[in-house]
Coordinates of C-alpha atoms and ligand atoms in Angstrom, one line a residue:
M15 CA -0.6 16.3 -39.0
M16 CA 2.6 14.2 -38.7
E17 CA 2.5 11.5 -36.0
L18 CA 5.7 12.9 -34.1
E19 CA 4.2 16.5 -34.0
K20 CA 0.9 14.7 -32.4
L21 CA 3.3 12.9 -29.9
R22 CA 4.9 15.9 -28.8
I23 CA 1.5 17.6 -28.1
L24 CA -0.2 14.7 -26.7
G25 CA 2.8 13.3 -24.7
E26 CA 3.3 16.9 -23.0
A27 CA -0.4 17.1 -22.3
S28 CA -0.2 14.2 -20.2
Q29 CA 2.7 15.2 -17.8
Y30 CA 0.4 16.5 -15.0
D31 CA -1.1 13.1 -14.2
L32 CA 0.5 11.4 -11.5
C33 CA -2.1 9.0 -11.2
N34 CA 0.1 5.8 -11.3
Y35 CA 3.2 4.9 -9.6
V36 CA 4.7 7.6 -7.2
S37 CA 6.6 10.0 -9.4
L38 CA 7.3 12.9 -7.1
N39 CA 10.4 14.1 -8.5
K40 CA 9.6 16.3 -11.3
E41 CA 13.1 16.6 -12.6
N42 CA 13.3 13.1 -13.5
F43 CA 9.9 13.0 -14.8
T44 CA 10.2 13.5 -18.1
S45 CA 12.5 12.4 -21.0
K46 CA 13.4 15.5 -22.8
N47 CA 14.7 13.6 -25.6
L48 CA 11.7 10.9 -26.3
P49 CA 8.0 12.6 -26.1
G50 CA 5.9 10.8 -24.1
I51 CA 8.5 9.0 -22.2
Y52 CA 8.1 9.2 -18.5
Q53 CA 10.2 7.8 -15.4
A54 CA 7.7 6.5 -13.0
R55 CA 8.9 5.1 -9.6
T56 CA 7.5 1.7 -8.6
S57 CA 6.5 1.2 -5.2
S58 CA 9.7 -0.6 -4.6
G59 CA 11.8 2.3 -5.5
C60 CA 12.6 1.4 -9.3
Q61 CA 12.4 3.6 -11.9
V62 CA 10.3 2.6 -15.1
P63 CA 9.8 4.0 -18.0
L64 CA 6.2 4.5 -19.1
F65 CA 4.9 5.9 -22.4
K66 CA 2.4 8.0 -21.0
V67 CA 0.0 9.8 -23.6
L68 CA -3.2 11.2 -24.2
M69 CA -5.3 9.7 -27.1
S70 CA -7.0 13.1 -27.9
N71 CA -6.7 16.6 -26.7
H72 CA -10.3 17.3 -27.8
C73 CA -12.3 17.9 -24.7
T74 CA -15.6 19.4 -24.2
N75 CA -15.3 19.8 -20.3
D76 CA -14.3 23.2 -18.8
C77 CA -11.6 22.2 -15.9
N78 CA -10.2 25.6 -15.3
Y79 CA -6.6 24.0 -14.3
C80 CA -6.2 22.2 -17.8
I81 CA -4.8 23.4 -20.9
N82 CA -7.2 21.1 -22.8
H83 CA -10.5 23.1 -21.2
C84 CA -13.1 23.6 -23.9
Y85 CA -12.7 27.3 -24.2
N86 CA -9.0 27.3 -25.2
S87 CA -8.5 27.7 -28.7
F88 CA -5.7 25.7 -29.9
H89 CA -5.0 22.8 -31.9
R90 CA -6.7 19.8 -31.4
V91 CA -5.2 16.3 -32.3
E92 CA -6.2 12.6 -32.0
F93 CA -4.2 9.2 -32.4
T94 CA -5.9 6.5 -34.2
P95 CA -5.7 3.5 -32.4
E96 CA -3.2 2.3 -34.7
E97 CA -0.9 5.1 -34.6
L98 CA -0.7 5.0 -31.4
I99 CA -0.2 1.3 -30.9
S100 CA 2.6 1.4 -33.6
L101 CA 4.6 4.3 -31.8
F102 CA 4.0 2.6 -28.3
L103 CA 5.4 -0.9 -29.7
H104 CA 8.4 1.1 -31.3
Y105 CA 9.1 2.4 -27.8
Y106 CA 8.5 -1.0 -26.3
Q107 CA 10.5 -3.0 -28.8
N108 CA 13.2 -0.5 -28.5
H109 CA 13.4 -0.8 -24.6
F110 CA 12.4 2.9 -24.1
A111 CA 9.3 2.2 -22.6
E112 CA 8.3 -0.6 -20.2
G113 CA 4.4 -0.1 -20.1
L114 CA 1.6 2.1 -21.3
F115 CA -0.4 4.9 -19.6
L116 CA -3.1 5.9 -21.8
S117 CA -5.5 8.6 -20.9
S118 CA -7.8 11.1 -23.1
G119 CA -9.7 14.3 -23.3
M120 CA -13.4 14.0 -23.6
P121 CA -14.8 15.1 -26.8
G122 CA -18.5 14.9 -25.9
D123 CA -19.3 11.4 -24.9
A124 CA -16.9 9.7 -22.3
D125 CA -17.9 6.3 -23.9
V126 CA -16.7 7.5 -27.5
A127 CA -13.4 8.2 -25.7
M128 CA -12.9 5.1 -23.9
E129 CA -13.9 2.9 -26.8
K130 CA -10.9 4.2 -28.6
M131 CA -8.7 3.5 -25.6
I132 CA -10.0 0.2 -25.1
E133 CA -9.4 -0.6 -28.8
V134 CA -5.7 0.3 -28.3
A135 CA -5.6 -2.1 -25.2
R136 CA -7.6 -4.9 -26.8
K137 CA -5.4 -4.8 -30.0
L138 CA -2.1 -4.7 -27.6
R139 CA -3.3 -7.3 -25.8
L140 CA -5.0 -9.8 -28.3
E141 CA -3.3 -9.0 -31.5
Y142 CA 0.2 -8.2 -30.6
E143 CA 0.2 -10.5 -27.6
Y144 CA 1.4 -7.8 -25.3
Q145 CA 1.5 -8.8 -21.6
G146 CA 3.2 -5.8 -19.9
Y147 CA 1.7 -2.9 -18.1
I148 CA -1.2 -1.0 -19.1
H149 CA -2.7 1.8 -17.0
L150 CA -6.1 3.0 -18.5
K151 CA -7.5 6.6 -17.3
I152 CA -11.3 5.8 -17.1
I153 CA -13.2 9.0 -18.3
P154 CA -15.6 10.6 -15.7
G155 CA -19.0 9.7 -16.8
S156 CA -18.1 6.4 -18.7
S157 CA -20.5 3.6 -18.6
Y158 CA -20.6 0.5 -16.3
D159 CA -20.0 -1.7 -19.5
M160 CA -16.9 0.4 -20.6
I161 CA -15.4 0.3 -17.3
K162 CA -15.9 -3.3 -17.2
R163 CA -14.1 -3.8 -20.7
A164 CA -11.1 -1.5 -19.5
M165 CA -10.6 -3.5 -16.2
S166 CA -10.6 -6.6 -18.3
L167 CA -7.6 -5.3 -20.2
A168 CA -5.9 -3.2 -17.7
D169 CA -3.3 -3.6 -15.2
R170 CA -4.5 -0.6 -13.3
V171 CA -7.2 1.9 -13.8
S172 CA -7.8 5.1 -12.4
V173 CA -10.6 8.1 -12.1
N174 CA -9.0 11.5 -11.3
M175 CA -11.1 12.8 -8.4
E176 CA -9.2 16.2 -8.8
S177 CA -11.0 17.5 -5.6
A178 CA -11.6 16.0 -1.9
T179 CA -15.1 17.5 -1.8
S180 CA -18.3 18.3 -3.9
S181 CA -17.9 22.1 -3.5
G182 CA -14.2 22.2 -4.2
F183 CA -14.7 20.0 -7.4
G184 CA -17.5 22.6 -8.4
E185 CA -14.9 25.4 -8.2
L186 CA -13.0 23.6 -11.1
T187 CA -15.2 22.3 -13.3
S188 CA -18.9 23.2 -14.4
T189 CA -19.4 20.3 -16.9
K190 CA -18.7 17.2 -14.5
D191 CA -20.5 15.9 -11.7
Y192 CA -18.8 15.0 -8.5
H193 CA -20.9 12.3 -7.0
N194 CA -22.3 10.9 -10.4
D195 CA -19.6 11.1 -12.8
V196 CA -16.4 10.5 -10.3
L197 CA -17.6 8.9 -7.0
R198 CA -20.0 6.8 -8.4
R199 CA -17.7 5.3 -11.2
M200 CA -15.1 4.9 -8.5
K201 CA -17.3 2.8 -6.6
W202 CA -18.2 0.6 -9.5
I203 CA -14.7 0.0 -10.0
G204 CA -14.3 -1.1 -6.4
R205 CA -17.4 -3.4 -6.7
L206 CA -16.1 -5.0 -10.0
K207 CA -12.6 -5.5 -8.7
K208 CA -14.4 -7.5 -5.5
R209 CA -16.1 -9.6 -7.7
H210 CA -13.8 -10.4 -10.0
P211 CA -10.2 -10.0 -8.2
Q212 CA -8.3 -10.9 -11.6
M213 CA -9.6 -7.7 -13.2
A214 CA -7.1 -4.7 -13.1
P215 CA -4.7 -6.9 -10.6
S216 CA -3.1 -3.6 -9.7
G217 CA -6.3 -2.0 -8.6
Q218 CA -7.5 1.2 -9.1
S219 CA -5.8 4.7 -8.2
T220 CA -6.7 8.5 -8.2
Q221 CA -5.2 11.9 -8.2
L222 CA -6.2 14.8 -6.0
I223 CA -5.0 18.3 -7.0
V224 CA -3.5 20.2 -4.1
G225 CA -4.0 24.1 -4.1
A226 CA -6.4 24.8 -6.9
N227 CA -9.5 25.6 -4.8
E228 CA -10.3 26.3 -1.1
E229 CA -9.9 23.1 0.1
T230 CA -8.1 22.6 3.3
D231 CA -5.6 19.9 4.2
Q232 CA -7.9 18.4 6.6
D233 CA -10.7 17.9 3.7
I234 CA -7.7 16.5 1.7
L235 CA -6.7 13.8 4.4
K236 CA -10.3 12.7 5.4
R237 CA -10.9 12.1 1.5
A238 CA -7.8 10.2 1.5
E239 CA -8.6 8.1 4.5
W240 CA -12.3 7.4 2.9
L241 CA -10.9 6.2 -0.4
C242 CA -8.5 4.0 1.5
K243 CA -11.2 2.6 3.8
H244 CA -14.1 2.2 1.1
L245 CA -12.2 1.8 -2.0
N246 CA -9.1 0.2 -1.2
I247 CA -7.0 3.1 -2.5
N248 CA -4.0 3.1 -0.1
L249 CA -2.1 5.9 -1.6
S250 CA -4.1 9.0 -3.2
Y251 CA -1.6 10.6 -5.6
L252 CA -1.2 14.3 -4.8
S253 CA -0.6 16.8 -7.6
P254 CA 0.6 20.2 -6.3
F255 CA -1.6 22.8 -8.4
E256 CA 0.7 24.2 -11.3
P257 CA -0.9 27.6 -12.7
L258 CA -0.4 27.2 -16.5
K259 CA -0.6 29.5 -19.2
D260 CA -4.1 29.9 -21.6
T261 CA -6.0 28.4 -18.3
P262 CA -8.5 30.5 -15.9
L263 CA -6.4 29.7 -13.5
K264 CA -2.9 30.9 -14.9
N265 CA -2.6 33.6 -12.0
H266 CA -3.7 31.5 -9.0
D267 CA -1.0 31.1 -6.5
K268 CA 0.9 27.8 -6.1
P269 CA 0.6 25.6 -3.1
A270 CA 3.9 26.1 -0.7
D271 CA 6.4 23.7 -1.9
N272 CA 6.3 21.7 1.3
R273 CA 2.8 21.5 1.7
T274 CA 2.2 18.3 -0.8
P275 CA 5.1 16.3 0.9
R276 CA 3.5 16.8 4.2
L277 CA 0.3 16.2 3.0
Y278 CA 2.0 12.7 1.5
Q279 CA 3.4 12.2 5.3
A280 CA 0.3 12.5 7.0
Q281 CA -1.6 10.4 4.4
F282 CA 0.8 7.4 5.4
L283 CA -0.2 8.1 8.9
L284 CA -3.6 7.7 8.1
N285 CA -3.5 4.8 5.9
S286 CA -0.5 2.7 7.2
Y287 CA 0.1 3.8 11.0
G288 CA -3.5 3.7 12.2
F289 CA -3.8 7.6 12.7
S290 CA -7.3 9.3 12.2
P291 CA -7.4 12.6 10.7
D292 CA -8.9 14.0 13.9
E293 CA -5.6 13.2 15.8
L294 CA -3.5 15.3 13.8
V295 CA -2.1 18.7 14.1
F296 CA -4.0 21.5 12.1
D297 CA -3.8 25.1 12.5
D298 CA -7.3 26.9 13.2
D299 CA -8.1 26.9 9.4
G300 CA -7.6 23.1 8.8
F301 CA -4.1 23.2 7.4
L302 CA -1.3 21.3 8.4
I303 CA 1.8 23.1 10.3
L304 CA 4.3 23.0 7.4
E305 CA 7.5 23.5 9.9
D306 CA 7.6 20.0 11.2
D307 CA 6.5 16.8 9.8
P308 CA 2.9 15.4 11.1
K309 CA 4.1 12.7 13.5
M310 CA 6.5 14.8 14.9
L311 CA 3.7 17.5 15.7
W312 CA 1.5 14.8 17.0
A313 CA 3.9 13.3 19.4
K314 CA 4.9 16.8 20.8
S315 CA 1.3 17.5 21.5
H316 CA 0.8 14.2 23.6
P317 CA 3.7 14.6 26.6
D318 CA 1.4 12.4 28.5
L319 CA 1.9 9.4 26.3
F320 CA 5.7 9.8 26.4
P321 CA 8.4 8.5 26.9
V322 CA 7.8 4.9 25.7
E323 CA 9.8 2.1 27.3
V324 CA 11.3 0.6 24.0
N325 CA 11.8 -2.9 26.1
E326 CA 8.2 -3.3 26.9
A327 CA 6.1 -1.1 24.2
G328 CA 3.5 -2.9 21.7
F329 CA 3.9 -2.5 17.9
K330 CA 1.0 0.1 17.9
E331 CA 3.0 2.3 20.7
L332 CA 6.5 1.9 18.8
I333 CA 5.2 3.1 15.7
R334 CA 3.9 6.2 17.0
V335 CA 7.2 7.6 17.9
P336 CA 9.0 9.9 15.6
G337 CA 12.2 8.1 14.2
I338 CA 10.5 4.7 14.4
G339 CA 8.9 3.0 11.5
K340 CA 7.2 -0.4 11.0
I341 CA 10.3 -1.9 9.9
S342 CA 12.4 -1.1 12.8
A343 CA 9.5 -1.6 15.0
R344 CA 9.1 -5.0 13.8
K345 CA 12.9 -5.6 14.2
I346 CA 12.7 -4.4 17.8
I347 CA 10.0 -6.8 18.7
E348 CA 11.6 -9.5 17.0
A349 CA 14.9 -9.0 18.9
R350 CA 12.9 -8.8 22.3
R351 CA 11.7 -12.2 21.4
K352 CA 15.0 -13.5 21.0
G353 CA 15.7 -12.0 24.8
I354 CA 17.7 -9.0 23.8
K355 CA 17.3 -6.0 26.0
F356 CA 17.9 -2.4 24.6
T357 CA 20.2 -0.5 26.6
K358 CA 21.8 1.7 24.2
Y359 CA 20.9 4.0 21.4
D360 CA 23.5 2.5 19.2
D361 CA 21.7 -0.9 19.3
L362 CA 18.6 1.0 18.1
K363 CA 20.3 2.6 15.2
K364 CA 21.5 -0.7 14.1
L365 CA 17.8 -1.5 13.5
G366 CA 16.9 1.5 11.5
V367 CA 15.6 3.7 14.0
V368 CA 16.5 7.7 13.7
V369 CA 17.7 8.2 17.0
K370 CA 18.2 11.7 16.9
R371 CA 14.2 12.2 16.2
A372 CA 13.3 9.1 18.8
E373 CA 15.6 10.0 21.6
P374 CA 13.1 12.7 23.4
F375 CA 10.3 10.1 23.4
I376 CA 11.7 6.9 24.4
Q377 CA 13.6 5.6 27.3
L378 CA 16.0 2.5 27.4
D379 CA 15.6 -0.1 30.2
R380 CA 14.0 2.7 32.5
A381 CA 17.5 3.7 33.7
H382 CA 18.5 5.7 30.1
Q383 CA 15.4 7.5 30.6
T384 CA 15.6 11.0 29.1
T385 CA 13.9 14.3 30.0
L386 CA 11.4 15.2 27.2
Q387 CA 12.9 18.5 26.1
F388 CA 11.5 20.0 22.8
Ligands
LIG233 S1 -11.7 16.4 -18.9 FE1 -10.9 18.5 -17.6 S2 -8.9 17.6 -17.1 FE2 -9.6 16.3 -18.6 S3 -8.6 16.8 -20.6 FE3 -10.7 18.0 -20.3 S4 -10.5 19.7 -19.5 FE4 -8.7 18.5 -19.3

């Protein structure tokens, strides 16, 4: 088979994996002209073209959301390390790609798949002296030695958790073990990273699928908080479930369009704003209320804590006000240190506060107190 045809198949097959930079905008996610090139977004907001591809779509696992599941009878293809390196270097040298994100199906033995991906990274680093970005997917069940070798070559590694709970994972696959193949490997990566900080300098990441099983938002957010606390993963990538033809879940409903964005907002509250999962507002079934953002809902359910006096409140109090983020809270405190007193909403607007959202929850120099009205 021609390399280009392999590239089309294996490049397209990698598109559902968000486990890298934030890539939420699906319209910008893939380039129609260049197979395997995806516009990823860095944490600073820049768009970066990555060559994102599978080494192989051979797989003996039965993940029921994935087109590569073992019961699907279609043409299986695989790159040799040399083929993949030559394609990547072509893209890189012509400035079509600025980095490589390499994943693979698992044809029987996780280490066999890992060995081939590691060979690509090893040759790029040592033979072609490529210094740019490499993200290597760690195949669930890989050995400690393979993980260590991958981490010594890659900027970032990731194991896809897919599910927040062991029972949810069991709804998606019967051939992988959540605790042993996934969680244990992620803990190894965390431990290796602590011992050897120079390995995988961008750390590890993971992806959870939203809406493919019975898991609630509460389950997902508890897991995201656990990942942040125990494995230093500040942002778990959340991929809204997509029913694909030729998969057992082809007739399964998609999650509501705003479920994943609300989960991201809630995750930021947990991992960056000091909220705990128990503080968030869920419905009786453990799902976020989608009509409003989680911080606004929390604030509305705590009228006893508001309004907050902007001229006196501490950083932690300020960042709990809807419309005040960490940057504007810091600017408010900095301005107060210089003796500035806030008496007008316009002064807050200049510091980035979204006054329309904050207004019901703040007072300015007491005299400007507003009445809480929702
Ligand atoms: S391990 Fe599962 S998700 Fe990964 S390629 Fe195989 S079937 Fe697809």
